[in-house]
């Protein structure tokens, strides 16, 4: 996948910082917004690892820092839950203006509650996933229960959350009390996936049950059995990301590029809007061909000449291993490196003409095993006899017709 750093403005004009995770070999079929947990940031375990797993499944994912957290501007002490919702709406506007409006929202812990409220305001959103989310926004008071009295008395207090100090003001508590989640869920007309660990000690599994009962169909629940609240284990986060990708595919529009059916060995299909990105099918195998970005492509697949070089490299390694096995020689591994270029032939009769270039494949072979020098030299000779080598160096006919 590819990671791009992005910035956008929130409602108050503060600069919010985020990362956009993109698939490495295709344009994203859908865009996703990820909301991190309370006082966390975009680089926390769950946000980063789930986003990257989704990108591997073809999604584009924006994870960003809420106001006053991480690299985003603004004062955290002046922010509140309503502000988090507004930050999500600003992020959705950024995606819509620069790429495509998000169709899926994902929120972790209190971020899960935030995406549920934001989803109602976003027509493009078709599906929502919550991970370890509380069933009531007042759950935050549980995290700062030792400081609530001080906040009520003095208007603010310095609290310790996850080993880090944060200033919480009374307006934050007053704002979060205004958001009653369970009754609101019954009005949310979006597909919902609730994910929670039975072993979560920060937000108990009871919260997932209450959310599920309050929500309307279509709704689903997946247990993150064995994981902890922050999903610090990379395998747990990857599992969550893969499940979300599969679940969401039922509710999102994921276009499929069809490769033309053919009785030929290989078929290549390219629509005008795709530039150089070509859908390929060879036998039962599908893949992409493309050109580098500097040549006007998107670099989503090998170039035609890289495919040609790949044929020579693979055929050479196969041929040498097959020959060595037949001779019972101790050849453990073969690496065939191929460099392709168009070079002037030193012995070309028409060397002064610009068109006097020939295709040159520079092949380098690494042989691993207890081979003596005579065996190595024989294998070097056999390399020139591999079928693809012979095809490239012999007279080749290509016939073409319209169908």
CSV table of C-alpha atoms in Angstrom, one decimal:
chain,number,residue,atom,x,y,z
A,1,UNK,CA,0.0,0.0,0.0
A,2,UNK,CA,0.9,3.7,-0.3
A,3,UNK,CA,0.8,6.2,2.6
A,4,UNK,CA,0.3,9.9,1.9
A,5,UNK,CA,0.3,12.7,4.5
A,6,UNK,CA,-2.6,15.1,4.1
A,7,UNK,CA,-3.9,18.2,5.8
A,8,UNK,CA,-7.3,19.9,5.8
A,9,UNK,CA,-9.2,22.5,7.8
A,10,UNK,CA,-11.9,21.9,10.4
A,11,UNK,CA,-14.9,24.1,11.0
A,12,UNK,CA,-12.9,26.5,13.1
A,13,UNK,CA,-10.1,26.9,10.6
A,14,UNK,CA,-7.6,24.6,12.5
A,15,UNK,CA,-5.3,22.5,10.3
A,16,UNK,CA,-6.0,18.8,10.9
A,17,UNK,CA,-3.3,16.3,10.1
A,18,UNK,CA,-4.0,12.8,8.6
A,19,UNK,CA,-2.6,9.9,6.6
A,20,UNK,CA,-4.3,8.5,3.6
A,21,UNK,CA,-3.7,4.8,3.1
A,22,UNK,CA,-4.0,3.7,-0.6
A,23,UNK,CA,-3.8,0.4,-2.4
A,24,UNK,CA,-0.5,-0.1,-4.2
A,25,UNK,CA,-1.9,-1.7,-7.3
A,26,UNK,CA,-5.2,-0.1,-8.1
A,27,UNK,CA,-7.4,2.9,-7.6
A,28,UNK,CA,-9.5,2.7,-4.4
A,29,UNK,CA,-12.9,1.2,-5.0
A,30,UNK,CA,-14.3,3.0,-1.9
A,31,UNK,CA,-13.0,5.6,0.6
A,32,UNK,CA,-13.2,5.1,4.4
A,33,UNK,CA,-12.9,7.5,7.4
A,34,UNK,CA,-11.4,6.1,10.5
A,35,UNK,CA,-12.0,7.8,13.9
A,36,UNK,CA,-9.4,7.0,16.7
A,37,UNK,CA,-10.2,6.5,20.3
A,38,UNK,CA,-10.5,9.1,23.1
A,39,UNK,CA,-7.2,11.1,23.5
A,40,UNK,CA,-5.5,8.7,21.0
A,41,UNK,CA,-4.1,9.8,17.6
A,42,UNK,CA,-4.0,8.6,14.0
A,43,UNK,CA,-0.8,6.5,14.6
A,44,UNK,CA,-2.3,4.3,17.4
A,45,UNK,CA,-2.1,0.6,16.8
A,46,UNK,CA,-5.8,0.0,15.7
A,47,UNK,CA,-6.0,3.1,13.5
A,48,UNK,CA,-2.8,2.4,11.6
A,49,UNK,CA,-3.0,-1.4,11.3
A,50,UNK,CA,-6.7,-1.6,10.4
A,51,UNK,CA,-6.4,1.1,7.8
A,52,UNK,CA,-3.4,-0.6,6.1
A,53,UNK,CA,-5.3,-3.9,6.1
A,54,UNK,CA,-8.2,-2.2,4.4
A,55,UNK,CA,-5.9,-0.6,1.8
A,56,UNK,CA,-4.6,-4.1,1.0
A,57,UNK,CA,-8.2,-5.0,0.2
A,58,UNK,CA,-8.6,-2.1,-2.2
A,59,UNK,CA,-10.0,0.6,0.1
A,60,UNK,CA,-8.6,4.1,0.5
A,61,UNK,CA,-8.6,5.0,4.2
A,62,UNK,CA,-8.2,8.5,5.8
A,63,UNK,CA,-7.1,8.4,9.5
A,64,UNK,CA,-6.5,11.7,11.1
A,65,UNK,CA,-5.9,13.5,14.4
A,66,UNK,CA,-8.9,15.1,16.1
A,67,UNK,CA,-8.5,18.8,17.1
A,68,UNK,CA,-5.7,19.4,19.6
A,69,UNK,CA,-4.3,15.8,19.3
A,70,UNK,CA,-1.3,14.4,17.5
A,71,UNK,CA,-0.2,16.8,14.8
A,72,UNK,CA,-3.5,18.6,14.4
A,73,UNK,CA,-3.9,22.3,15.4
A,74,UNK,CA,-6.2,23.6,18.1
A,75,UNK,CA,-6.5,23.2,21.9
A,76,UNK,CA,-7.8,19.8,23.1
A,77,UNK,CA,-9.1,21.5,26.3
A,78,UNK,CA,-11.4,23.6,24.1
A,79,UNK,CA,-12.6,20.7,22.0
A,80,UNK,CA,-15.5,18.3,22.8
A,81,UNK,CA,-17.5,15.4,21.4
A,82,UNK,CA,-19.5,17.7,19.1
A,83,UNK,CA,-16.2,19.0,17.8
A,84,UNK,CA,-15.1,15.5,17.0
A,85,UNK,CA,-18.2,15.0,15.0
A,86,UNK,CA,-17.6,18.2,13.1
A,87,UNK,CA,-14.0,17.1,12.5
A,88,UNK,CA,-15.3,13.9,10.9
A,89,UNK,CA,-17.6,16.0,8.7
A,90,UNK,CA,-14.7,18.2,7.6
A,91,UNK,CA,-12.6,15.1,6.8
A,92,UNK,CA,-15.5,13.7,4.7
A,93,UNK,CA,-15.7,17.0,2.8
A,94,UNK,CA,-12.0,16.9,2.1
A,95,UNK,CA,-12.3,13.4,0.7
A,96,UNK,CA,-15.3,14.4,-1.4
A,97,UNK,CA,-13.4,17.4,-2.9
A,98,UNK,CA,-10.1,15.7,-3.4
A,99,UNK,CA,-11.0,12.1,-4.1
A,100,UNK,CA,-14.4,10.5,-3.5
A,101,UNK,CA,-16.9,10.9,-0.7
A,102,UNK,CA,-16.5,8.2,2.0
A,103,UNK,CA,-18.9,5.3,1.9
A,104,UNK,CA,-17.8,3.6,5.1
A,105,UNK,CA,-17.1,5.0,8.6
A,106,UNK,CA,-15.1,3.2,11.2
A,107,UNK,CA,-14.7,4.3,14.8
A,108,UNK,CA,-12.6,2.9,17.7
A,109,UNK,CA,-13.9,3.3,21.3
A,110,UNK,CA,-15.3,6.8,21.7
A,111,UNK,CA,-14.5,7.3,18.0
A,112,UNK,CA,-17.1,4.6,17.4
A,113,UNK,CA,-19.8,6.8,19.0
A,114,UNK,CA,-18.6,9.8,17.0
A,115,UNK,CA,-18.9,8.0,13.6
A,116,UNK,CA,-22.5,6.9,14.5
A,117,UNK,CA,-23.5,10.5,14.9
A,118,UNK,CA,-21.6,11.7,11.9
A,119,UNK,CA,-23.0,8.9,9.6
A,120,UNK,CA,-26.5,10.4,9.8
A,121,UNK,CA,-25.2,13.7,8.3
A,122,UNK,CA,-23.3,12.0,5.4
A,123,UNK,CA,-25.5,10.8,2.6
A,124,UNK,CA,-22.5,9.0,0.9
A,125,UNK,CA,-22.1,6.7,3.9
A,126,UNK,CA,-23.7,3.3,3.4
A,127,UNK,CA,-22.1,1.4,6.2
A,128,UNK,CA,-20.6,2.0,9.7
A,129,UNK,CA,-18.3,-0.1,11.9
A,130,UNK,CA,-17.7,0.4,15.6
A,131,UNK,CA,-14.8,-1.2,17.4
A,132,UNK,CA,-14.9,-1.5,21.3
A,133,UNK,CA,-17.4,1.4,21.3
A,134,UNK,CA,-19.3,2.5,24.4
A,135,UNK,CA,-23.1,2.4,24.4
A,136,UNK,CA,-23.3,5.7,26.0
A,137,UNK,CA,-21.1,8.8,25.5
A,138,UNK,CA,-21.2,9.3,29.3
A,139,UNK,CA,-18.8,6.4,29.5
A,140,UNK,CA,-16.0,9.0,29.3
A,141,UNK,CA,-16.9,10.1,32.8
A,142,UNK,CA,-15.9,6.6,33.9
A,143,UNK,CA,-12.4,7.2,32.6
A,144,UNK,CA,-12.0,10.4,34.6
A,145,UNK,CA,-14.3,9.6,37.5
A,146,UNK,CA,-11.6,10.7,40.1
A,147,UNK,CA,-11.6,14.2,38.6
A,148,UNK,CA,-15.3,14.8,37.9
A,149,UNK,CA,-15.9,16.5,41.2
A,150,UNK,CA,-12.9,18.8,40.7
A,151,UNK,CA,-14.1,19.6,37.1
A,152,UNK,CA,-17.6,20.4,38.4
A,153,UNK,CA,-16.2,22.6,41.2
A,154,UNK,CA,-13.4,24.5,39.4
A,155,UNK,CA,-14.6,24.3,35.8
A,156,UNK,CA,-11.5,22.2,34.7
A,157,UNK,CA,-9.0,19.7,35.9
A,158,UNK,CA,-5.7,18.1,34.8
A,159,UNK,CA,-6.5,14.4,34.3
A,160,UNK,CA,-4.3,11.4,33.5
A,161,UNK,CA,-5.5,9.2,30.7
A,162,UNK,CA,-3.3,6.3,29.5
A,163,UNK,CA,-0.3,7.8,31.3
A,164,UNK,CA,-0.6,11.2,29.6
A,165,UNK,CA,-1.9,14.5,31.1
A,166,UNK,CA,-4.9,16.2,29.5
A,167,UNK,CA,-6.9,19.3,30.6
A,168,UNK,CA,-10.6,18.5,30.7
A,169,UNK,CA,-13.1,21.4,31.0
A,170,UNK,CA,-16.6,21.4,32.3
A,171,UNK,CA,-18.0,22.2,28.9
A,172,UNK,CA,-16.7,18.8,27.6
A,173,UNK,CA,-18.8,16.9,30.2
A,174,UNK,CA,-21.8,19.1,29.5
A,175,UNK,CA,-21.5,18.6,25.8
A,176,UNK,CA,-21.1,14.8,25.9
A,177,UNK,CA,-24.2,14.5,28.1
A,178,UNK,CA,-26.2,15.9,25.3
A,179,UNK,CA,-25.5,13.0,23.0
A,180,UNK,CA,-27.8,10.1,23.9
A,181,UNK,CA,-26.6,7.2,21.7
A,182,UNK,CA,-29.0,4.3,22.2
A,183,UNK,CA,-32.2,6.1,21.2
A,184,UNK,CA,-30.4,7.8,18.3
A,185,UNK,CA,-29.3,4.4,16.9
A,186,UNK,CA,-32.9,3.4,16.2
A,187,UNK,CA,-33.1,6.2,13.7
A,188,UNK,CA,-29.8,5.4,11.9
A,189,UNK,CA,-30.6,4.0,8.5
A,190,UNK,CA,-27.1,2.6,7.7
A,191,UNK,CA,-25.7,-0.9,7.8
A,192,UNK,CA,-23.9,-1.5,11.1
A,193,UNK,CA,-21.2,-3.8,12.2
A,194,UNK,CA,-20.4,-3.9,15.9
A,195,UNK,CA,-17.0,-5.5,16.9
A,196,UNK,CA,-16.0,-6.0,20.5
A,197,UNK,CA,-13.8,-8.2,22.6
A,198,UNK,CA,-15.3,-10.2,25.5
A,199,UNK,CA,-12.1,-9.6,27.4
A,200,UNK,CA,-12.2,-5.8,27.0
A,201,UNK,CA,-11.5,-4.3,30.5
A,202,UNK,CA,-11.9,-0.6,29.4
A,203,UNK,CA,-15.3,-0.8,27.7
A,204,UNK,CA,-17.1,-4.0,28.7
A,205,UNK,CA,-18.8,-6.4,26.2
A,206,UNK,CA,-22.1,-5.3,27.7
A,207,UNK,CA,-21.8,-2.1,25.7
A,208,UNK,CA,-21.8,-4.1,22.4
A,209,UNK,CA,-25.0,-5.9,23.5
A,210,UNK,CA,-26.8,-2.6,24.2
A,211,UNK,CA,-25.7,-1.1,20.9
A,212,UNK,CA,-26.8,-4.2,19.0
A,213,UNK,CA,-30.3,-4.2,20.7
A,214,UNK,CA,-30.7,-0.5,20.0
A,215,UNK,CA,-29.7,-0.6,16.4
A,216,UNK,CA,-32.0,-1.4,13.5
A,217,UNK,CA,-31.3,-4.0,10.8
A,218,UNK,CA,-29.2,-4.6,8.9
A,219,UNK,CA,-26.8,-5.1,11.8
A,220,UNK,CA,-24.1,-7.6,12.6
A,221,UNK,CA,-21.8,-8.4,15.6
A,222,UNK,CA,-18.3,-9.9,15.4
A,223,UNK,CA,-16.4,-11.0,18.5
A,224,UNK,CA,-12.8,-9.9,18.7
A,225,UNK,CA,-12.1,-12.8,21.1
A,226,UNK,CA,-8.8,-12.6,22.9
A,227,UNK,CA,-8.0,-9.0,22.0
A,228,UNK,CA,-7.7,-6.1,24.4
A,229,UNK,CA,-9.3,-2.7,24.1
A,230,UNK,CA,-6.6,-0.9,22.0
A,231,UNK,CA,-6.0,-3.8,19.6
A,232,UNK,CA,-2.3,-3.4,20.2
A,233,UNK,CA,-1.7,-6.9,18.7
A,234,UNK,CA,-1.1,-6.5,15.0
A,235,UNK,CA,-2.7,-9.8,14.2
A,236,UNK,CA,-5.9,-8.7,16.0
A,237,UNK,CA,-6.0,-5.5,14.0
A,238,UNK,CA,-5.4,-7.3,10.7
A,239,UNK,CA,-8.2,-9.7,11.5
A,240,UNK,CA,-10.6,-6.8,12.2
A,241,UNK,CA,-9.5,-5.1,9.0
A,242,UNK,CA,-10.1,-8.2,6.9
A,243,UNK,CA,-13.5,-8.9,8.4
A,244,UNK,CA,-14.6,-5.3,7.9
A,245,UNK,CA,-13.5,-5.4,4.3
A,246,UNK,CA,-15.4,-8.5,3.6
A,247,UNK,CA,-18.5,-7.4,5.5
A,248,UNK,CA,-18.7,-4.0,3.9
A,249,UNK,CA,-18.4,-5.5,0.4
A,250,UNK,CA,-22.1,-6.6,0.8
A,251,UNK,CA,-23.3,-3.0,1.2
A,252,UNK,CA,-20.9,-1.0,-0.9
A,253,UNK,CA,-20.5,-0.6,-4.7
A,254,UNK,CA,-17.3,-2.4,-5.6
A,255,UNK,CA,-16.9,-2.3,-9.4
A,256,UNK,CA,-15.3,-5.3,-11.0
A,257,UNK,CA,-13.0,-5.0,-14.0
A,258,UNK,CA,-14.0,-7.8,-16.4
A,259,UNK,CA,-11.2,-9.4,-18.5
A,260,UNK,CA,-12.6,-10.5,-21.9
A,261,UNK,CA,-13.2,-14.2,-22.2
A,262,UNK,CA,-10.8,-15.8,-24.7
A,263,UNK,CA,-9.6,-19.2,-25.9
A,264,UNK,CA,-6.2,-17.6,-26.4
A,265,UNK,CA,-3.3,-18.2,-24.1
A,266,UNK,CA,-3.3,-14.6,-23.0
A,267,UNK,CA,-5.9,-11.8,-23.3
A,268,UNK,CA,-5.5,-8.1,-22.4
A,269,UNK,CA,-8.4,-5.7,-22.0
A,270,UNK,CA,-8.0,-1.9,-21.7
A,271,UNK,CA,-10.8,0.6,-21.4
A,272,UNK,CA,-10.1,4.2,-22.5
A,273,UNK,CA,-10.6,5.7,-19.0
A,274,UNK,CA,-8.0,3.4,-17.5
A,275,UNK,CA,-5.0,5.0,-19.2
A,276,UNK,CA,-2.3,2.3,-19.4
A,277,UNK,CA,-3.7,0.1,-16.6
A,278,UNK,CA,-4.5,-3.1,-18.5
A,279,UNK,CA,-6.5,-6.1,-17.2
A,280,UNK,CA,-4.6,-9.3,-18.1
A,281,UNK,CA,-5.6,-12.9,-18.0
A,282,UNK,CA,-3.2,-15.8,-18.7
A,283,UNK,CA,-4.8,-19.2,-18.4
A,284,UNK,CA,-6.5,-19.2,-15.0
A,285,UNK,CA,-4.5,-16.2,-13.7
A,286,UNK,CA,-5.4,-12.6,-13.7
A,287,UNK,CA,-3.2,-9.6,-13.1
A,288,UNK,CA,-2.4,-6.0,-14.2
A,289,UNK,CA,0.0,-4.5,-16.7
A,290,UNK,CA,0.9,-0.8,-16.6
A,291,UNK,CA,3.5,1.8,-17.3
A,292,UNK,CA,5.6,3.8,-14.7
A,293,UNK,CA,4.3,7.1,-13.4
A,294,UNK,CA,7.0,9.0,-15.3
A,295,UNK,CA,5.7,7.5,-18.5
A,296,UNK,CA,2.1,8.5,-17.8
A,297,UNK,CA,0.9,5.3,-16.1
A,298,UNK,CA,0.0,4.5,-12.5
A,299,UNK,CA,2.6,1.8,-11.9
A,300,UNK,CA,-0.1,-0.7,-10.8
A,301,UNK,CA,1.6,-3.6,-12.6
A,302,UNK,CA,4.7,-4.6,-14.6
A,303,UNK,CA,5.4,-3.0,-18.0
A,304,UNK,CA,5.1,-5.1,-21.2
A,305,UNK,CA,8.9,-5.4,-21.4
A,306,UNK,CA,9.1,-6.4,-17.7
A,307,UNK,CA,6.6,-9.2,-18.6
A,308,UNK,CA,8.9,-10.2,-21.5
A,309,UNK,CA,11.9,-10.2,-19.2
A,310,UNK,CA,10.0,-12.2,-16.6
A,311,UNK,CA,9.3,-14.9,-19.2
A,312,UNK,CA,13.0,-15.2,-19.9
A,313,UNK,CA,14.0,-15.2,-16.2
A,314,UNK,CA,11.4,-17.8,-15.1
A,315,UNK,CA,12.1,-20.0,-18.1
A,316,UNK,CA,15.8,-19.9,-17.4
A,317,UNK,CA,15.5,-20.9,-13.8
A,318,UNK,CA,13.0,-23.7,-14.6
A,319,UNK,CA,15.2,-25.1,-17.3
A,320,UNK,CA,18.4,-25.1,-15.2
A,321,UNK,CA,16.6,-26.8,-12.2
A,322,UNK,CA,15.1,-29.4,-14.5
A,323,UNK,CA,18.4,-30.2,-16.1
A,324,UNK,CA,20.3,-30.4,-12.7
A,325,UNK,CA,17.6,-32.7,-11.3
A,326,UNK,CA,17.9,-35.0,-14.3
A,327,UNK,CA,21.7,-35.1,-13.9
A,328,UNK,CA,21.3,-35.4,-10.1
A,329,UNK,CA,23.5,-32.4,-9.5
A,330,UNK,CA,23.4,-30.5,-6.1
A,331,UNK,CA,21.7,-27.4,-7.4
A,332,UNK,CA,19.8,-25.9,-4.4
A,333,UNK,CA,18.7,-22.6,-5.8
A,334,UNK,CA,18.8,-20.6,-9.1
A,335,UNK,CA,18.4,-16.8,-9.3
A,336,UNK,CA,18.0,-15.4,-12.8
A,337,UNK,CA,18.3,-11.6,-13.0
A,338,UNK,CA,17.4,-10.0,-16.3
A,339,UNK,CA,18.0,-6.4,-17.4
A,340,UNK,CA,16.4,-5.2,-20.6
A,341,UNK,CA,17.5,-2.3,-22.8
A,342,UNK,CA,17.7,-1.2,-26.3
A,343,UNK,CA,21.4,-0.7,-27.2
A,344,UNK,CA,23.3,0.1,-30.3
A,345,UNK,CA,24.9,-3.0,-31.7
A,346,UNK,CA,28.6,-2.6,-31.8
A,347,UNK,CA,28.8,-4.6,-35.0
A,348,UNK,CA,25.7,-3.1,-36.7
A,349,UNK,CA,26.3,-2.4,-40.4
A,350,UNK,CA,24.1,0.7,-40.2
A,351,UNK,CA,25.5,2.0,-37.0
A,352,UNK,CA,25.2,5.7,-38.1
A,353,UNK,CA,21.4,5.4,-38.4
A,354,UNK,CA,19.2,6.3,-35.4
A,355,UNK,CA,17.1,3.2,-36.0
A,356,UNK,CA,20.0,0.9,-35.7
A,357,UNK,CA,19.2,-0.4,-32.2
A,358,UNK,CA,18.7,-4.0,-31.1
A,359,UNK,CA,16.9,-5.4,-28.1
A,360,UNK,CA,19.3,-6.5,-25.5
A,361,UNK,CA,18.5,-8.8,-22.5
A,362,UNK,CA,21.4,-8.9,-20.0
A,363,UNK,CA,21.0,-12.0,-18.0
A,364,UNK,CA,22.9,-12.8,-14.7
A,365,UNK,CA,22.5,-16.2,-13.1
A,366,UNK,CA,23.3,-17.1,-9.5
A,367,UNK,CA,23.8,-20.8,-8.8
A,368,UNK,CA,23.6,-22.0,-5.2
A,369,UNK,CA,24.8,-25.5,-4.2
A,370,UNK,CA,27.9,-27.8,-4.2
A,371,UNK,CA,28.5,-27.6,-7.9
A,372,UNK,CA,32.0,-27.9,-9.4
A,373,UNK,CA,33.3,-25.5,-12.1
A,374,UNK,CA,32.5,-27.9,-15.0
A,375,UNK,CA,28.9,-28.3,-13.8
A,376,UNK,CA,28.5,-24.5,-13.6
A,377,UNK,CA,29.8,-23.9,-17.1
A,378,UNK,CA,27.5,-26.6,-18.4
A,379,UNK,CA,24.5,-25.0,-16.8
A,380,UNK,CA,25.5,-21.7,-18.3
A,381,UNK,CA,25.4,-23.3,-21.7
A,382,UNK,CA,22.0,-24.9,-21.0
A,383,UNK,CA,20.6,-21.4,-20.1
A,384,UNK,CA,20.9,-20.5,-23.7
A,385,UNK,CA,18.7,-23.4,-24.6
A,386,UNK,CA,15.7,-22.5,-22.5
A,387,UNK,CA,12.6,-22.3,-24.7
A,388,UNK,CA,11.9,-18.6,-24.2
A,389,UNK,CA,15.6,-17.8,-25.0
A,390,UNK,CA,15.2,-19.7,-28.2
A,391,UNK,CA,12.0,-17.9,-29.1
A,392,UNK,CA,13.5,-14.5,-28.5
A,393,UNK,CA,16.6,-15.2,-30.5
A,394,UNK,CA,14.9,-17.0,-33.4
A,395,UNK,CA,12.9,-15.6,-36.3
A,396,UNK,CA,9.4,-14.9,-35.0
A,397,UNK,CA,6.2,-14.4,-36.9
A,398,UNK,CA,3.3,-12.4,-35.5
A,399,UNK,CA,0.0,-12.5,-37.5
A,400,UNK,CA,-2.8,-10.1,-36.7
A,401,UNK,CA,-6.5,-9.9,-37.6
A,402,UNK,CA,-9.6,-8.2,-36.3
A,403,UNK,CA,-12.2,-10.2,-34.4
